Coordinates of C-alpha atoms in Angstrom, one line a residue:
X1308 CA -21.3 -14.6 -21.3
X1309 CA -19.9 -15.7 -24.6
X1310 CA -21.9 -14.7 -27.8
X1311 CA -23.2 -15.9 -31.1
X1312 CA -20.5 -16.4 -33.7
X1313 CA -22.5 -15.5 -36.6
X1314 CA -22.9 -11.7 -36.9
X1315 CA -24.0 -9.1 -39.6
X1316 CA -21.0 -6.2 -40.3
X1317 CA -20.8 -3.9 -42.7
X1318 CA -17.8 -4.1 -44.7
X1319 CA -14.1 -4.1 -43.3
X1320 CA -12.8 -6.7 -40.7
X1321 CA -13.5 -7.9 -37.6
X1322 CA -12.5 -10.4 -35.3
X1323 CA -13.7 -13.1 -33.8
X1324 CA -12.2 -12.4 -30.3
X1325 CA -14.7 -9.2 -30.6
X1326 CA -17.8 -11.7 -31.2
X1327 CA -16.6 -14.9 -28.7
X1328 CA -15.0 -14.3 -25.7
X1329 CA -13.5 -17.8 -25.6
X1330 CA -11.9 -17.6 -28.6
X1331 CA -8.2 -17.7 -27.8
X1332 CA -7.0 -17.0 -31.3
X1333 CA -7.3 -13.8 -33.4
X1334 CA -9.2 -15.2 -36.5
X1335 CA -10.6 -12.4 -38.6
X1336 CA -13.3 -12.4 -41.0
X1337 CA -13.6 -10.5 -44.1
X1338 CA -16.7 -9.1 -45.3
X1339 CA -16.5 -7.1 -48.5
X1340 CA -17.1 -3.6 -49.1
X1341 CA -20.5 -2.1 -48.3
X1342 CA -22.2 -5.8 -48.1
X1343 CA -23.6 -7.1 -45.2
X1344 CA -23.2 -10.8 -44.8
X1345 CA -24.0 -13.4 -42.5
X1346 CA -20.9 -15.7 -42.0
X1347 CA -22.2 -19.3 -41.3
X1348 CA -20.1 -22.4 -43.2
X1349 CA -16.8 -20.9 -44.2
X1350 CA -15.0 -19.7 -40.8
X1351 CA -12.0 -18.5 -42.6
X1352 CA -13.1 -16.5 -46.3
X1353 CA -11.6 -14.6 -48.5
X1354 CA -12.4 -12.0 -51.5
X1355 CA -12.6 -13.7 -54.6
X1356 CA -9.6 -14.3 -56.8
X1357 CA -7.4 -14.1 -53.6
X1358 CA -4.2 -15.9 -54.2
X1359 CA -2.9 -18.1 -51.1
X1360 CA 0.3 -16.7 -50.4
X1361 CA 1.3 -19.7 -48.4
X1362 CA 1.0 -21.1 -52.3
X1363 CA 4.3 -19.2 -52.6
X1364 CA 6.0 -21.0 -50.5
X1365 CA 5.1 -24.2 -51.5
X1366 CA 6.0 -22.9 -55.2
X1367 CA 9.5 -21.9 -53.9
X1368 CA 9.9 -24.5 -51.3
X1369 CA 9.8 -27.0 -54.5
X1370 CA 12.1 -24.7 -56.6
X1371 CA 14.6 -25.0 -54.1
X1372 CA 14.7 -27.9 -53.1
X1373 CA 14.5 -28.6 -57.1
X1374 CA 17.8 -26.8 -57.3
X1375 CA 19.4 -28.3 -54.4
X1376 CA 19.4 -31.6 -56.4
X1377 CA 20.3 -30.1 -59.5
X1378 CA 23.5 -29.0 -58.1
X1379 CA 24.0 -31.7 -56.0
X1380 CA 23.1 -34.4 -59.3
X1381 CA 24.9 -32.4 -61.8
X1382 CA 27.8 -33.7 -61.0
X1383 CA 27.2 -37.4 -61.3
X1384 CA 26.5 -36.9 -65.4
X1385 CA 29.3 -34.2 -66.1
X1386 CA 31.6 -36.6 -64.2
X1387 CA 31.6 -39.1 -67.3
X1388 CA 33.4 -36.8 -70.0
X1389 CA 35.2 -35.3 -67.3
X1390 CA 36.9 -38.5 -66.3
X1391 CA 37.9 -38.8 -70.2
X1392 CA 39.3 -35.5 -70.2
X1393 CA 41.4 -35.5 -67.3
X1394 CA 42.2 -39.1 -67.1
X1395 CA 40.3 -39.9 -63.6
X1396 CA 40.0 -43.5 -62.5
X1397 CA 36.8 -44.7 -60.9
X1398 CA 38.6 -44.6 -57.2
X1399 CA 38.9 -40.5 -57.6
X1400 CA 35.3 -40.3 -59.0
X1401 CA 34.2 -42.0 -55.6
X1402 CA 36.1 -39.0 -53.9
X1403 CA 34.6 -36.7 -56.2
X1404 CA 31.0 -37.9 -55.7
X1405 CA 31.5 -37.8 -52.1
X1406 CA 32.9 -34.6 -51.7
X1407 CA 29.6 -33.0 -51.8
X1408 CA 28.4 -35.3 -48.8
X1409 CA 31.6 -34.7 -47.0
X1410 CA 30.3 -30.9 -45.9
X1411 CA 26.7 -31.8 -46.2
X1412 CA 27.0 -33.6 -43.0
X1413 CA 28.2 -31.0 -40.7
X1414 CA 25.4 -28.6 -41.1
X1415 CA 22.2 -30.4 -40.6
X1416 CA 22.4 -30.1 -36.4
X1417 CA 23.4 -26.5 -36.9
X1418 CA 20.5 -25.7 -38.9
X1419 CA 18.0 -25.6 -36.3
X1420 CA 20.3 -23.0 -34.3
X1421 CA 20.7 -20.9 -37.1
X1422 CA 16.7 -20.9 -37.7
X1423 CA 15.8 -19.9 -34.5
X1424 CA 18.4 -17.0 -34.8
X1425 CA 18.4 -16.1 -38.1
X1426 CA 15.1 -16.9 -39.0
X1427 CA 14.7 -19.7 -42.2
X1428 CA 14.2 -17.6 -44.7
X1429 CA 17.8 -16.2 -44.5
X1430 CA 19.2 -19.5 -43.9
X1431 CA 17.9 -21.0 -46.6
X1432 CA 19.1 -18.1 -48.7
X1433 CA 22.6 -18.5 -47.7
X1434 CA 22.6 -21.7 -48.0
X1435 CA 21.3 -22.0 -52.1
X1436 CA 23.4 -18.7 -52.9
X1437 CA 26.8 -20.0 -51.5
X1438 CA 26.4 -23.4 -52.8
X1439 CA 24.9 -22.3 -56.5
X1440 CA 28.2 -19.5 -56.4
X1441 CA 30.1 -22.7 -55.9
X1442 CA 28.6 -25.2 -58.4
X1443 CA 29.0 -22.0 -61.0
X1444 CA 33.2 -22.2 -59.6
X1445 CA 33.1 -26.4 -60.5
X1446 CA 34.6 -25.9 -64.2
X1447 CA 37.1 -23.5 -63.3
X1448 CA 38.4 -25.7 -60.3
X1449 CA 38.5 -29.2 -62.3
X1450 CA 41.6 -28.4 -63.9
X1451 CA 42.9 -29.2 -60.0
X1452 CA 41.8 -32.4 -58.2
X1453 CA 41.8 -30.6 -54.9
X1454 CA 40.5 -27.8 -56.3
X1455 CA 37.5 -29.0 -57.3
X1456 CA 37.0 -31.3 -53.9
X1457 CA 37.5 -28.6 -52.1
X1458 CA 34.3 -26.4 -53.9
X1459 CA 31.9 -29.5 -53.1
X1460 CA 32.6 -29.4 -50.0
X1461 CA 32.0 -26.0 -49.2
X1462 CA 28.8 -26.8 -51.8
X1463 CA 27.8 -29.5 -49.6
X1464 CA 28.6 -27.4 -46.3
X1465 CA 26.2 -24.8 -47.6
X1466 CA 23.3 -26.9 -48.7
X1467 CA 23.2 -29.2 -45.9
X1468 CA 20.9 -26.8 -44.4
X1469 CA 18.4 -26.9 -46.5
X1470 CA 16.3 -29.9 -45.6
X1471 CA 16.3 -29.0 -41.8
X1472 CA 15.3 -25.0 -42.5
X1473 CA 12.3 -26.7 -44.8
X1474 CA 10.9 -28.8 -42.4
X1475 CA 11.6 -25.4 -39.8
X1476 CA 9.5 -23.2 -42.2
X1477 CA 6.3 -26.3 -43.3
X1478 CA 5.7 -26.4 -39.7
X1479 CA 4.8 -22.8 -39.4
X1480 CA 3.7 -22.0 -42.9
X1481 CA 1.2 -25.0 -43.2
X1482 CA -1.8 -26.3 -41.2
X1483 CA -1.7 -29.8 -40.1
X1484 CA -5.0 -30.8 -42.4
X1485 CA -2.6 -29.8 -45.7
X1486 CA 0.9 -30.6 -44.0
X1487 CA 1.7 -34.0 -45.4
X1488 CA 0.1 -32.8 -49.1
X1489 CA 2.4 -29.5 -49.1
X1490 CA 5.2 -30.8 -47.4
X1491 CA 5.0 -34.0 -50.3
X1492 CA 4.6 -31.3 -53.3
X1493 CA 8.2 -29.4 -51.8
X1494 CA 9.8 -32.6 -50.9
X1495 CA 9.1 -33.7 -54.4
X1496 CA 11.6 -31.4 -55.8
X1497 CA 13.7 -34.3 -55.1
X1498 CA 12.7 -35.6 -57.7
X1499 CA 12.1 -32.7 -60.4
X1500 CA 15.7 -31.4 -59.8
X1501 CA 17.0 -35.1 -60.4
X1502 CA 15.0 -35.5 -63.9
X1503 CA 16.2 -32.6 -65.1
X1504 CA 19.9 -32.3 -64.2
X1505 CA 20.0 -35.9 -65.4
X1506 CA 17.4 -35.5 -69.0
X1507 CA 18.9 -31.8 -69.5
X1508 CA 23.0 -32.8 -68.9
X1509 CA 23.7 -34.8 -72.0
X1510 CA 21.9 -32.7 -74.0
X1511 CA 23.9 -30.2 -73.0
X1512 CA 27.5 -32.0 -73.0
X1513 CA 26.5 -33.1 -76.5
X1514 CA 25.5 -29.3 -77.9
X1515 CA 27.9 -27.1 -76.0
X1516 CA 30.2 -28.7 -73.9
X1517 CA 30.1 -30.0 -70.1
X1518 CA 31.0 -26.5 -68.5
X1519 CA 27.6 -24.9 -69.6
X1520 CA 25.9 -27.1 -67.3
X1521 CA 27.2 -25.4 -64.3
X1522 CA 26.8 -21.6 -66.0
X1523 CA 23.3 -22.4 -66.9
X1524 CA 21.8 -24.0 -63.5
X1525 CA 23.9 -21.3 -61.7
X1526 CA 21.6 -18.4 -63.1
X1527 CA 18.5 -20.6 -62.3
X1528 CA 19.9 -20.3 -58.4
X1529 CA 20.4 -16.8 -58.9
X1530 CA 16.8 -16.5 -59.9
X1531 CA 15.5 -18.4 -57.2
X1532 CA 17.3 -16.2 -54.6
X1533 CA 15.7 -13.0 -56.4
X1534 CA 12.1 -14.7 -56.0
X1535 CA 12.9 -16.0 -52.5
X1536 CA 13.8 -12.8 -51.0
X1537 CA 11.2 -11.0 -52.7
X1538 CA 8.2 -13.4 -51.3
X1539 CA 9.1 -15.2 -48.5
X1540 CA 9.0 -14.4 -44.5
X1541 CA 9.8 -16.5 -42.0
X1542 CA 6.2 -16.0 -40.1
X1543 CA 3.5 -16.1 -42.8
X1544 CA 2.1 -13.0 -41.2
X1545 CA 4.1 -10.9 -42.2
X1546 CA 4.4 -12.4 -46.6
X1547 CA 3.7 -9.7 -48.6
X1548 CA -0.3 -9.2 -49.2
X1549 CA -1.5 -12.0 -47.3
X1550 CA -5.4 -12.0 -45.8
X1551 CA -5.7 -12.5 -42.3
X1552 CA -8.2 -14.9 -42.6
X1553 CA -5.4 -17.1 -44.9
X1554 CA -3.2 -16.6 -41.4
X1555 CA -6.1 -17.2 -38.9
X1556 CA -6.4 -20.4 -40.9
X1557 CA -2.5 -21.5 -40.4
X1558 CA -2.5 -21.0 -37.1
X1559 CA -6.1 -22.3 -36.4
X1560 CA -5.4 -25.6 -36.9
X1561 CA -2.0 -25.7 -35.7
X1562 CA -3.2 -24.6 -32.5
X1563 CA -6.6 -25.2 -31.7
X1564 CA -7.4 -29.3 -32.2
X1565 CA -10.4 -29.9 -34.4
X1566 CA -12.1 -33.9 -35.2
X1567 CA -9.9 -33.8 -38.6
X1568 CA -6.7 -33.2 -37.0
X1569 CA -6.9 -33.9 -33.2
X1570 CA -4.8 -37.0 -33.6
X1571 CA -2.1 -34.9 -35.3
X1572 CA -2.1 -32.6 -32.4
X1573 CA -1.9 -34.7 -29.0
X1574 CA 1.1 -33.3 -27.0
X1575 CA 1.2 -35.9 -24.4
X1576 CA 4.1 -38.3 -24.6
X1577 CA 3.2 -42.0 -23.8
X1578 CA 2.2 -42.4 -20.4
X1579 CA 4.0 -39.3 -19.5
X1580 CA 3.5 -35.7 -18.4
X1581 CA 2.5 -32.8 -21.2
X1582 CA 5.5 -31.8 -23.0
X1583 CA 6.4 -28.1 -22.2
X1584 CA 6.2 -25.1 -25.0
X1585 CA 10.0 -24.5 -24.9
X1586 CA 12.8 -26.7 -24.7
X1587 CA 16.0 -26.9 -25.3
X1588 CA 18.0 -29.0 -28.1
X1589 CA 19.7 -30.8 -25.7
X1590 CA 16.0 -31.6 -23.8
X1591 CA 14.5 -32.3 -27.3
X1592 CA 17.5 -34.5 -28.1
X1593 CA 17.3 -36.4 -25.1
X1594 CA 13.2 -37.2 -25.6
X1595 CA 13.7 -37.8 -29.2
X1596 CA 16.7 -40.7 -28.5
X1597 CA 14.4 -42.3 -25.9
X1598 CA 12.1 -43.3 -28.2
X1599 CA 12.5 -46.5 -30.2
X1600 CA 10.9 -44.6 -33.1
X1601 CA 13.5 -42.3 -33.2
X1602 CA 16.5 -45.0 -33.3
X1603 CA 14.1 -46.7 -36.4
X1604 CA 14.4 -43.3 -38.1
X1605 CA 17.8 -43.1 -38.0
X1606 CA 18.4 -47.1 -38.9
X1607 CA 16.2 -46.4 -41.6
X1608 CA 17.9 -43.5 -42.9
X1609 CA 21.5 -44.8 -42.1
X1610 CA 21.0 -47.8 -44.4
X1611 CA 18.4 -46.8 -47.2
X1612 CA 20.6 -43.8 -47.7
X1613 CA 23.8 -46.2 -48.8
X1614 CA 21.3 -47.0 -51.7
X1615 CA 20.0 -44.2 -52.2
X1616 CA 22.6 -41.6 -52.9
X1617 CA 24.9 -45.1 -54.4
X1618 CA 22.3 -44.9 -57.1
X1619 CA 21.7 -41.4 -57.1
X1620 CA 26.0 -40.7 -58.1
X1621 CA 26.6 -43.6 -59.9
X1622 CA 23.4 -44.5 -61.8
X1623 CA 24.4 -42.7 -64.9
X1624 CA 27.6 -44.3 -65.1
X1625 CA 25.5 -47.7 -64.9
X1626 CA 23.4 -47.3 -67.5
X1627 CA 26.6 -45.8 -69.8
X1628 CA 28.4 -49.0 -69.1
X1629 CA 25.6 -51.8 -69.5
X1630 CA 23.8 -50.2 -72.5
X1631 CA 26.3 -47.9 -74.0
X1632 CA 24.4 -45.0 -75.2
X1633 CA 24.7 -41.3 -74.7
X1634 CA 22.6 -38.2 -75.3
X1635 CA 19.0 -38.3 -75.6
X1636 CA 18.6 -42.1 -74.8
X1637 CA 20.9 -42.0 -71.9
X1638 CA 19.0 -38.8 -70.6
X1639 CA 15.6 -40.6 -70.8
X1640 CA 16.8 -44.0 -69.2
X1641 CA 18.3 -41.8 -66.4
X1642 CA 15.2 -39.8 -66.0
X1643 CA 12.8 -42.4 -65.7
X1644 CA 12.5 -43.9 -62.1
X1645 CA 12.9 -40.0 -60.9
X1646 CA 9.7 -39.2 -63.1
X1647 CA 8.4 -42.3 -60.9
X1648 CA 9.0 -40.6 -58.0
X1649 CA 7.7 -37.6 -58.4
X1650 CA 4.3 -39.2 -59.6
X1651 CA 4.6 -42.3 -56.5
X1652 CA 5.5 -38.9 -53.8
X1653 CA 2.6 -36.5 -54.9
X1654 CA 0.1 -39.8 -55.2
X1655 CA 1.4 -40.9 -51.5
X1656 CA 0.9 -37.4 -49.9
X1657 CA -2.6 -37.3 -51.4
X1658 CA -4.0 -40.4 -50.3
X1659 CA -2.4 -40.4 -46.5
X1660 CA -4.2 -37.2 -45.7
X1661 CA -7.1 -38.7 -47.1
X1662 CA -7.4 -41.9 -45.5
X1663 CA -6.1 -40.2 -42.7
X1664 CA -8.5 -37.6 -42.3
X1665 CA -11.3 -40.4 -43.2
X1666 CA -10.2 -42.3 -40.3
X1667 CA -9.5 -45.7 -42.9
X1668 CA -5.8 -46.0 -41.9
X1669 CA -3.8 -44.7 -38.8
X1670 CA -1.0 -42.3 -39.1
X1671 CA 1.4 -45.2 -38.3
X1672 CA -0.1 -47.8 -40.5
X1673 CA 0.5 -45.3 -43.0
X1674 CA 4.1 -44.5 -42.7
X1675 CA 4.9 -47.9 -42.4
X1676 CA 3.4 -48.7 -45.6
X1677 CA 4.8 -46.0 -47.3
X1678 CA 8.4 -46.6 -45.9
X1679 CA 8.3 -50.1 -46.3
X1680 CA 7.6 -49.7 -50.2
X1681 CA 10.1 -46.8 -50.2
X1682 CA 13.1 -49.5 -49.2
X1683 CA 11.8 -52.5 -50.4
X1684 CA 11.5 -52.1 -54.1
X1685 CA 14.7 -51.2 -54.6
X1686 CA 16.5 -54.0 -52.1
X1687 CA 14.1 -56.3 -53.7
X1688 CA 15.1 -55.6 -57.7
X1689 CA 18.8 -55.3 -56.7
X1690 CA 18.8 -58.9 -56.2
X1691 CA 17.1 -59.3 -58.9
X1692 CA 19.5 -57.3 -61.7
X1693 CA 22.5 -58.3 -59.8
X1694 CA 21.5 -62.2 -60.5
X1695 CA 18.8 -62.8 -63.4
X1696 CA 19.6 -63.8 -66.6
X1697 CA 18.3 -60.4 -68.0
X1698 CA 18.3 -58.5 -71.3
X1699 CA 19.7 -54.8 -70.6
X1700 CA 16.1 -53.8 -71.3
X1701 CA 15.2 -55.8 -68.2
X1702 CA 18.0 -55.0 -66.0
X1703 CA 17.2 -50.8 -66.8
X1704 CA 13.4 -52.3 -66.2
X1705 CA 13.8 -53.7 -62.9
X1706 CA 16.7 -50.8 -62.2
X1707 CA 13.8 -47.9 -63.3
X1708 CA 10.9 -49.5 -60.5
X1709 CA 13.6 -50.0 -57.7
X1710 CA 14.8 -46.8 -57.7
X1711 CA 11.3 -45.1 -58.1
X1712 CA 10.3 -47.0 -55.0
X1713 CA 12.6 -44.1 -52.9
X1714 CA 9.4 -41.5 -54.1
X1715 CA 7.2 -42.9 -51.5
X1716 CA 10.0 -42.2 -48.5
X1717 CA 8.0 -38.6 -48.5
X1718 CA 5.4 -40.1 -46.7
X1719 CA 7.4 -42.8 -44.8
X1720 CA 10.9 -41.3 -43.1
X1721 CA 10.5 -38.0 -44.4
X1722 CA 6.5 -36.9 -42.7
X1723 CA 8.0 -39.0 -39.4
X1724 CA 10.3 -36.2 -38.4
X1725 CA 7.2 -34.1 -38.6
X1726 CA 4.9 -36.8 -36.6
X1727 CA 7.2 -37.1 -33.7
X1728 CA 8.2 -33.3 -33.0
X1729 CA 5.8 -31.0 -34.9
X1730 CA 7.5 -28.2 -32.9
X1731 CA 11.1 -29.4 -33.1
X1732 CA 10.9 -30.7 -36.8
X1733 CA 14.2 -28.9 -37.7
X1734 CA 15.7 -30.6 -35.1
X1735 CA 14.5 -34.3 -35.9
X1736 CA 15.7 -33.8 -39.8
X1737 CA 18.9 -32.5 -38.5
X1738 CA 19.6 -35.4 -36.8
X1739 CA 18.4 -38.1 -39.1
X1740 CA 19.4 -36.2 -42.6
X1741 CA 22.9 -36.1 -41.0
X1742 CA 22.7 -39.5 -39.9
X1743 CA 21.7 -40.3 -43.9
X1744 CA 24.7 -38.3 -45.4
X1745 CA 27.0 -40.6 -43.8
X1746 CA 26.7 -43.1 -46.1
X1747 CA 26.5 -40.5 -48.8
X1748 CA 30.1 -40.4 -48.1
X1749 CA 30.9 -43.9 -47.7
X1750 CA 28.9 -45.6 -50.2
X1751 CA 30.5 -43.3 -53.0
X1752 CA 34.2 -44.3 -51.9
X1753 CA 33.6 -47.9 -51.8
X1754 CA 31.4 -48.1 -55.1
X1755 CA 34.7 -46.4 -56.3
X1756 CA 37.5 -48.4 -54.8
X1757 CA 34.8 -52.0 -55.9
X1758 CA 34.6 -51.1 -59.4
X1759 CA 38.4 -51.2 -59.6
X1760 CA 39.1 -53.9 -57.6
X1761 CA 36.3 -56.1 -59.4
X1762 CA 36.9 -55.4 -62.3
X1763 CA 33.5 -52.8 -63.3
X1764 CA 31.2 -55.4 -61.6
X1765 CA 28.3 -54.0 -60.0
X1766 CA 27.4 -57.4 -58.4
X1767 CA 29.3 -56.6 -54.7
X1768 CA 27.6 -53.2 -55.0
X1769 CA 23.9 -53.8 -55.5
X1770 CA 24.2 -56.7 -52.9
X1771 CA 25.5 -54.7 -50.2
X1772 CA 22.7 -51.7 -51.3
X1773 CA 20.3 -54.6 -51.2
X1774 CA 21.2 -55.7 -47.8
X1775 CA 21.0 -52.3 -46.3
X1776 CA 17.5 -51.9 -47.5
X1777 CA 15.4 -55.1 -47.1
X1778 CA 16.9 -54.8 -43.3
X1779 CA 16.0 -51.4 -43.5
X1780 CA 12.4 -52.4 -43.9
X1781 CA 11.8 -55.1 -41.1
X1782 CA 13.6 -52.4 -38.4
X1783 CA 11.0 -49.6 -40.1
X1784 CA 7.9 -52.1 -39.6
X1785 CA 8.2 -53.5 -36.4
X1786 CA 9.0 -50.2 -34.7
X1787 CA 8.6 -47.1 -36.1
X1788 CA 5.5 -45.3 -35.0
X1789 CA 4.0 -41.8 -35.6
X1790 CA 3.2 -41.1 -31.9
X1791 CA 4.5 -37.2 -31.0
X1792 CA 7.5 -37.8 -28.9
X1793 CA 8.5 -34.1 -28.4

């Protein structure tokens, strides 16, 4: 006979399994010291002035992925008085900028092994320590032009880990009701590390010389691998301090559908049999490439990602050459669309989960807003500076809302590897981030090789980008869907 929920303890723990029989999970309940209470609204409190530790990782999930892009974006600033110093031409500054791509593509499928075996906290310390040791290496290797290659790959190698392991830890550090909100706040570091390797680099160059950059951001990684191993755990059971009610609520909802989230947790494939617990990459591979959403994922990463990381490597070198400044007003023109983002991201996560949760929009309606915004301002206002008669004020105008338009891809491509294998998320990014760095290699060798061969013009560049992304967008609306495939 199953029992009332509600009961009257005095002080200490006690779980619900003890009070309801059909309770499958182990959610406790706390209850203060030497007070009786009567538990009826909240089914998972806490003592006043608890901290969330599942905070922490959203705190430290942003950091590093904050310092991923600063090492990764460092580059494409201290690149410019480098080239004067050593005498580069814009064909080895393609080679350069894609170095870092070159090893960030082999480790994105290997993630999701070494998470299950390792566990992601240690991956994900690895990874930042080994590529922030070689980001600290870059000034001593540029004297050498295959010297310094040579560290960004092994920086890219290392890093490439880091989305994958992410997505591997949000899935079991966050319930589904907060996982598009949390997973936008970490995914936003995107954004953060890109304003302020770009705002704080020629400050820097201009006060103390390009080499400072590398020393200073390297003892910001160092600090973030003290905090990491310090506060993070792979389960959130096990973080330092936590409540077990803050863990009862985790797995509550990641388990156990409720009216909010019921949608989010349907593990029936489309006209087919329940998918089982375990499965192997190779069986979660195979579902995932059966599904036109997945080959839309991976169209829509393969070509918004030319764009993308193009702009990303070379935008600084853009502004330098159309409106000649340096210093303070280059840093603000290059750290204005990635303020954008940030702001467009954090806005986006908010409102999906809302209308979401209201039952306004449908999880696919959503992402196919959000991704269609995420690759069409930019294809559309590359067109538009490649072609109008603008002033430079325009053309930085219609540069700074194109490239901010990649801050709602949080909730578009990014959350869909999360819709379609909420188990197996690691895998899905794996596959589609390393699908995206291919053209992280590419696109930085041709912008290279087209800037000597025309000349400087940008023309051939932004209409290719453009191209990539307004395509990008009809493939992304007609089928992408955020249906659970595995």
């Amino acid at each position: 006979m199953t029992r009332s929920n509600t009961a009257t303890i005095k002080g200490g723990y006690t779980s619900i399994n003890e009070q309801t029989q059909s309770a499958p999970l182990p959610i406790y309940k706390y209850y203060g010291n030497n007070i009786d209470e009567t538990i009826k609204d909240d089914p998972f409190p806490t003592p006043k002035n608890y901290f969330p530790r599942r905070f922490f990782m959203i705190g430290l999930g942003f950091w590093g992925i904050m310092l991923c892009y600063i090492i990764r974006v460092t580059i494409s600033v201290s690149i410019i008085p480098m080239k004067t110093e050593y005498g580069w031409d814009d064909t080895y500054k393609g080679i350069l900028l894609a170095g870092f791509f070159m090893g960030y593509v082999f480790t994105q499928i290997p993630a999701h092994f070494l998470c299950n075996y390792f566990g992601g906290k240690r991956v994900l310390l690895v990874g930042l320590f080994v590529s922030t040791a070689m980001n600290i290496l870059v000034p001593v290797a540029s004297v050498n032009k295959v010297a310094i290659v040579i560290v960004r790959v092994i920086t890219g190698l290392f890093q490439g880990i880091a989305f994958p392991t992410t997505n591997w830890l949000i899935k079991k550090w966050f319930p589904l009701s907060q996982r598009s909100t949390s997973a936008a706040i970490i995914w936003s570091g995107v954004y953060i590390g890109t304003i302020l390797a770009d705002y704080t680099a020629p400050v820097i160059i201009e006060t103390v010389g390009w080499k400072n950059i590398f020393y200073i951001y390297g003892a910001i990684g160092m600090a973030w691998c003290i905090c990491w191993a310090i506060l993070i755990k792979d389960d959130p059971k096990d973080a330092w301090g936590i409540h077990p009610n803050e863990v009862a609520f985790i797995k509550s909802d990641q388990d156990q559908p409720n009216p909010a989230t019921q949608l989010l947790l349907s593990t029936q494939l489309d006209g087919a049999e329940p998918v089982q617990a375990e499965l192997s990459f190779l069986d979660v591979t195979r579902r995932l490439l059966k599904s036109k959403s997945m080959w839309a994922l991976l169209y829509y990463n393969l070509t918004t990602s030319w764009g993308f990381y193009l702009l990303l490597m070379w935008y600084p070198t853009w502004v330098t050459d159309v409106a000649g400044v340096t210093g303070n007003l280059l840093s603000f023109y290059i750290v204005l669309p990635y303020i954008l983002c940030f702001i467009w991201a954090n806005l986006a996560g908010v409102i999906s989960d809302k209308l979401f949760t209201k039952g306004i929009l449908k999880k696919t309606t959503l992402r196919k807003i959000f991704g269609g915004l995420a690759g069409g301002l930019p294809g559309v206002c590359l067109i538009i500076v490649a072609y109008a008669p603008l002033s430079v004020g325009g053309k930085i105008f219609f540069m700074t809302i194109g490239i901010s338009g990649s801050g709602f891809s949080g909730q578009g491509a990014n959350i869909v590897t999360l819709d379609m294998a909420p188990s197996h998320s690691s895998v899905t990014m794996g596959i589609s981030n390393m699908v995206a760095t291919i053209p992280g290699i590419l696109g930085n060798l041709i912008a290279g090789v087209l800037l000597t061969k025309f000349g400087g013009s940008w023309t051939p560049i932004f209409m290719i980008s453009s191209s990539f992304y307004l395509s990008a967008v009809i493939v992304w609306v007609i089928f992408i869907s955020a249906k659970i495939v595995v």
